[in-house]
Structures are given as C-alpha cells and as structure tokens.
Coordinates of C-alpha atoms in Angstrom, one line a residue:
Chain A
G22 CA -194.3 -169.0 -37.0
D23 CA -195.3 -169.4 -40.6
S24 CA -197.2 -172.5 -41.6
V25 CA -198.9 -174.0 -44.6
T26 CA -201.8 -176.4 -44.5
Q27 CA -202.8 -178.4 -47.5
M28 CA -205.8 -180.7 -48.0
E29 CA -205.1 -184.3 -47.2
G30 CA -204.5 -186.6 -50.1
P31 CA -204.4 -188.7 -52.0
V32 CA -206.8 -187.2 -54.5
T33 CA -208.0 -189.5 -57.4
L34 CA -209.9 -188.0 -60.3
S35 CA -211.0 -189.1 -63.7
E36 CA -209.5 -187.4 -66.8
E37 CA -211.2 -184.1 -67.6
A38 CA -212.5 -183.6 -64.1
F39 CA -212.2 -180.3 -62.2
L40 CA -209.4 -180.1 -59.7
T41 CA -209.2 -178.1 -56.5
I42 CA -206.4 -178.6 -54.0
N43 CA -206.9 -176.4 -50.9
C44 CA -204.1 -174.5 -49.3
T45 CA -204.3 -172.1 -46.4
Y46 CA -201.5 -170.3 -44.7
T47 CA -200.5 -168.6 -41.5
A48 CA -198.0 -165.7 -41.7
T49 CA -197.3 -162.6 -39.7
G50 CA -196.7 -160.4 -42.7
Y51 CA -197.4 -160.4 -46.4
P52 CA -195.9 -163.5 -47.9
S53 CA -195.3 -164.6 -51.4
L54 CA -197.2 -167.8 -52.3
F55 CA -196.1 -170.7 -54.5
W56 CA -197.3 -174.0 -55.9
Y57 CA -194.6 -176.6 -56.7
V58 CA -195.2 -179.9 -58.5
Q59 CA -193.2 -183.1 -58.1
Y60 CA -193.6 -185.7 -60.9
P61 CA -192.8 -189.3 -60.1
G62 CA -189.1 -189.8 -59.5
E63 CA -188.2 -186.2 -60.0
G64 CA -187.5 -183.1 -57.9
L65 CA -189.9 -180.2 -57.5
Q66 CA -190.6 -177.7 -60.1
L67 CA -192.2 -174.3 -59.6
L68 CA -195.7 -174.4 -61.1
L69 CA -197.0 -170.9 -60.3
K70 CA -196.6 -168.0 -57.8
A71 CA -198.4 -164.9 -56.6
T72 CA -196.6 -162.2 -54.7
K73 CA -199.4 -159.9 -53.4
A74 CA -203.1 -160.1 -52.5
D75 CA -205.5 -160.7 -55.4
D76 CA -202.7 -161.8 -57.7
K77 CA -203.6 -164.8 -59.8
G78 CA -200.8 -167.2 -60.7
S79 CA -201.3 -169.4 -63.7
N80 CA -199.4 -172.0 -65.7
K81 CA -200.2 -175.1 -67.8
G82 CA -203.9 -174.6 -67.2
F83 CA -203.5 -174.4 -63.4
E84 CA -204.5 -171.3 -61.5
A85 CA -204.4 -170.0 -58.0
T86 CA -205.5 -166.7 -56.5
Y87 CA -203.9 -165.1 -53.5
R88 CA -206.8 -164.4 -51.1
K89 CA -205.6 -162.4 -48.2
E90 CA -209.0 -162.2 -46.5
T91 CA -209.2 -166.0 -46.3
T92 CA -205.5 -166.6 -46.1
S93 CA -205.8 -169.1 -49.0
F94 CA -204.1 -170.0 -52.2
H95 CA -206.2 -172.9 -53.6
L96 CA -204.9 -174.6 -56.8
E97 CA -207.5 -175.2 -59.6
K98 CA -207.6 -176.7 -63.0
G99 CA -210.7 -177.0 -65.1
S100 CA -209.8 -180.3 -66.9
V101 CA -207.1 -182.6 -65.6
Q102 CA -205.1 -185.0 -67.7
V103 CA -203.3 -188.2 -66.8
S104 CA -200.0 -186.4 -67.1
D105 CA -201.0 -184.1 -64.2
S106 CA -200.6 -187.0 -61.8
A107 CA -198.0 -185.8 -59.3
V108 CA -197.5 -184.4 -55.8
Y109 CA -198.4 -180.8 -55.4
F110 CA -196.8 -178.6 -52.7
C111 CA -198.1 -175.2 -51.5
A112 CA -195.4 -172.9 -50.1
L113 CA -194.9 -169.4 -48.7
S114 CA -192.1 -167.1 -48.2
E115 CA -192.3 -164.0 -45.9
S116 CA -189.3 -162.3 -47.3
G117 CA -189.4 -163.7 -50.8
S118 CA -186.2 -165.5 -50.1
A119 CA -186.0 -169.2 -51.0
R120 CA -184.1 -169.9 -47.8
Q121 CA -187.2 -169.0 -45.9
L122 CA -189.7 -171.1 -47.8
T123 CA -192.2 -173.0 -45.7
F124 CA -193.7 -175.9 -47.5
G125 CA -197.0 -177.8 -47.0
S126 CA -197.0 -181.5 -46.6
G127 CA -197.9 -182.1 -50.3
T128 CA -201.1 -183.6 -51.9
Q129 CA -200.8 -186.6 -54.1
L130 CA -203.0 -186.4 -57.2
T131 CA -203.7 -189.4 -59.4
V132 CA -205.7 -188.9 -62.6
L133 CA -207.2 -192.0 -64.2
P134 CA -207.9 -192.4 -67.9
Chain B
S30 CA -179.3 -172.9 -69.7
Q31 CA -178.8 -173.9 -66.1
T32 CA -178.9 -177.5 -65.0
I33 CA -178.6 -179.2 -61.7
H34 CA -177.2 -182.8 -61.2
Q35 CA -177.6 -184.9 -58.2
W36 CA -176.4 -188.4 -57.6
P37 CA -176.8 -191.2 -56.9
A38 CA -180.5 -191.5 -57.6
T39 CA -181.0 -194.3 -55.1
L40 CA -178.9 -195.5 -52.2
V41 CA -179.2 -198.3 -49.7
Q42 CA -176.8 -198.0 -46.7
P43 CA -176.5 -199.9 -43.4
V44 CA -176.9 -198.1 -40.1
G45 CA -173.6 -196.7 -39.0
S46 CA -172.1 -196.4 -42.5
P47 CA -170.9 -193.0 -43.9
L48 CA -172.8 -191.0 -46.5
S49 CA -171.9 -188.7 -49.3
L50 CA -174.4 -187.2 -51.7
E51 CA -173.2 -184.8 -54.3
C52 CA -174.9 -182.0 -56.2
T53 CA -173.5 -179.8 -59.0
V54 CA -175.0 -176.9 -60.8
E55 CA -174.1 -175.8 -64.4
G56 CA -174.7 -172.7 -66.3
T57 CA -174.7 -170.2 -63.5
S58 CA -172.2 -168.7 -61.1
N59 CA -172.4 -168.0 -57.4
P60 CA -175.7 -169.8 -56.8
N61 CA -177.4 -170.2 -53.5
L62 CA -177.5 -173.9 -52.8
Y63 CA -179.8 -175.9 -50.6
W64 CA -180.3 -179.4 -49.2
Y65 CA -183.8 -180.5 -48.4
R66 CA -185.1 -183.8 -46.9
Q67 CA -188.6 -185.1 -47.7
A68 CA -189.7 -187.8 -45.3
A69 CA -192.5 -190.1 -46.4
G70 CA -195.9 -188.3 -46.3
R71 CA -194.4 -185.1 -45.1
G72 CA -193.4 -181.8 -46.6
L73 CA -189.9 -180.6 -47.3
Q74 CA -187.5 -179.8 -44.5
L75 CA -184.6 -177.4 -45.2
L76 CA -181.4 -179.0 -43.9
F77 CA -178.6 -176.7 -45.1
Y78 CA -178.1 -173.7 -47.3
S79 CA -175.1 -172.0 -48.7
V80 CA -174.5 -168.5 -50.1
G81 CA -170.9 -169.1 -51.1
I82 CA -167.9 -171.4 -51.0
G83 CA -167.3 -172.6 -47.5
Q84 CA -170.4 -170.8 -46.2
I85 CA -172.9 -173.3 -44.7
S86 CA -175.9 -172.6 -42.6
S87 CA -177.6 -175.4 -40.8
E88 CA -181.3 -175.2 -40.2
V89 CA -181.8 -178.4 -38.2
P90 CA -179.4 -180.0 -35.7
Q91 CA -178.7 -183.6 -36.7
N92 CA -175.9 -186.0 -37.6
L93 CA -175.6 -184.7 -41.1
S94 CA -173.2 -182.1 -42.4
A95 CA -172.8 -180.1 -45.7
S96 CA -169.8 -178.7 -47.5
R97 CA -169.3 -176.5 -50.5
P98 CA -165.8 -177.0 -51.8
Q99 CA -166.4 -175.3 -55.1
D100 CA -168.8 -172.6 -56.3
R101 CA -171.2 -175.0 -57.9
Q102 CA -170.7 -178.1 -55.8
F103 CA -172.7 -179.0 -52.7
I104 CA -172.1 -182.1 -50.7
L105 CA -174.2 -183.7 -48.0
S106 CA -172.4 -186.1 -45.6
S107 CA -172.7 -188.2 -42.6
K108 CA -170.1 -190.1 -40.6
K109 CA -172.6 -192.6 -39.2
L110 CA -176.1 -193.0 -40.7
L111 CA -179.2 -193.6 -38.5
L112 CA -182.4 -195.3 -39.4
S113 CA -184.1 -192.0 -39.2
D114 CA -181.9 -190.6 -41.9
S115 CA -184.0 -192.5 -44.5
G116 CA -185.8 -190.2 -46.9
F117 CA -185.7 -188.4 -50.2
Y118 CA -182.9 -185.8 -50.4
L119 CA -183.2 -182.9 -52.7
C120 CA -180.6 -180.4 -53.8
A121 CA -181.8 -177.0 -55.1
W122 CA -180.4 -173.7 -56.2
T123 CA -181.5 -170.1 -56.7
G124 CA -180.0 -167.0 -58.1
D125 CA -181.7 -165.3 -55.2
R126 CA -180.5 -161.9 -56.2
L127 CA -184.1 -161.0 -56.7
R128 CA -186.9 -161.4 -54.3
N129 CA -189.1 -164.4 -55.2
S130 CA -186.4 -166.1 -57.2
P131 CA -187.7 -169.7 -57.7
L132 CA -186.0 -172.8 -56.4
H133 CA -184.7 -175.2 -59.0
F134 CA -184.5 -178.7 -57.8
G135 CA -182.5 -181.8 -58.7
N136 CA -184.2 -185.1 -59.2
G137 CA -183.4 -186.2 -55.7
T138 CA -181.7 -189.2 -54.0
R139 CA -183.8 -191.9 -52.4
L140 CA -181.8 -193.0 -49.3
T141 CA -182.8 -196.1 -47.4
V142 CA -180.9 -196.9 -44.2
T143 CA -181.3 -200.5 -43.2

C-alpha cells in the first residue's frame, strides 16, 4: 500500500537558518504530493502541492520538488522565522481524492529567535 | 468565504461516558466531510468520510460512529469511550469535484479520556 516517511523530529533551528524536512514515499502509481502545516492549537492547512514529476510547489518561502526518480518531496526554506514553528506533514494521494490521502507522521519544527 | 467550525476545543471525559463532537461548514454546499484522529507523535488517521446527507463511510473499525444529519453538519459520536480514544480529532471538508482539491481543516478537539 501507499506510505509516506518523514524525517524524525523534533527539529530545532535558529532564525534565518536553512530548513530541509525530508519526505519519501511509496506508491504504485503516480501520486499527487502535498505538504500540510499545523500551527499550535490549530488544524492543518495546505502549504503546497505538486501533481506530477518535476513539479515544484511553493508558498510562503517554502518549496518542494516532486522527484520521481528518488520518490521524494523534501520541504525546504532558505531562511526560517520564529513564526514557522509548527508541525509539518507530508502526504500523498494516488487518485487526487482527499479521501485517499496518506499522511506522514509529521515533523515538529521549532525556530528559536 | 468558506469556514469550518469544530467544537468543543478541548474535552475531558471519563471512560465509559458518551461522546459527541460537532463540525459545521459554512459558505459551501454539498461538501465532502471527514473526521480524522491524530494520536500523539503519529500522523493522521482517517476515521470517517461522507459525500452527502446520511452517507457515511468508515475507514477503521472502532467504537466510534459518525452521522451527517444536514448537508453541512458532521457529528462524531461514541456510546462508551475507551482510554484509547484519547487524541486530537480533526474535521475537514473538500469540494472534491476536482482532482487534488485540498482539505480544509477545523481547529480540532483535544479529547482526553481518563
């Protein structure tokens, strides 16, 4: 079955540091890939997505590139801020349907001033 | 604009007591609705989804149930809570008429069963 593996957290960085959160996936077909973010005490919000190989999703300074050859969708940001502290979830959907989303276990990011 | 409301925000219930969590969506019609559970240190687990009034699909066998009495109302219930039901419950909706329609989540309910 489909699965998503994220790097173990928690991740702690200083403000303006470079961020990478690794995400790899296993799927039988050609899934769509997503990053969701969960700020403290809130639900999840879609951060970015990519629907086919070599697509780059980007939003709020975050980027992730759909790499079919390495089955990866790593999240990056060049300079993190304290306000980026949150839990980040990688997810995939084989069909594009939300009912078939498979989530990773989440990575807690803490950015220190 | 569309909004999703979920309540209560936190809940502490004893083992064996009933549960009712409510979720409503505003600003859209005929949404697809979802209940997820997020256990500590783990990802999201889809519990139920609904494509219309009275239509509920269960993803995981458990002592929870869901109902959709109105188009934009989704309720998660239990007759008798277990300790293992503790977790963070999230309601979500999509239009889902288009492929890759994103999930829109409520702020969640933190349930502690004691």
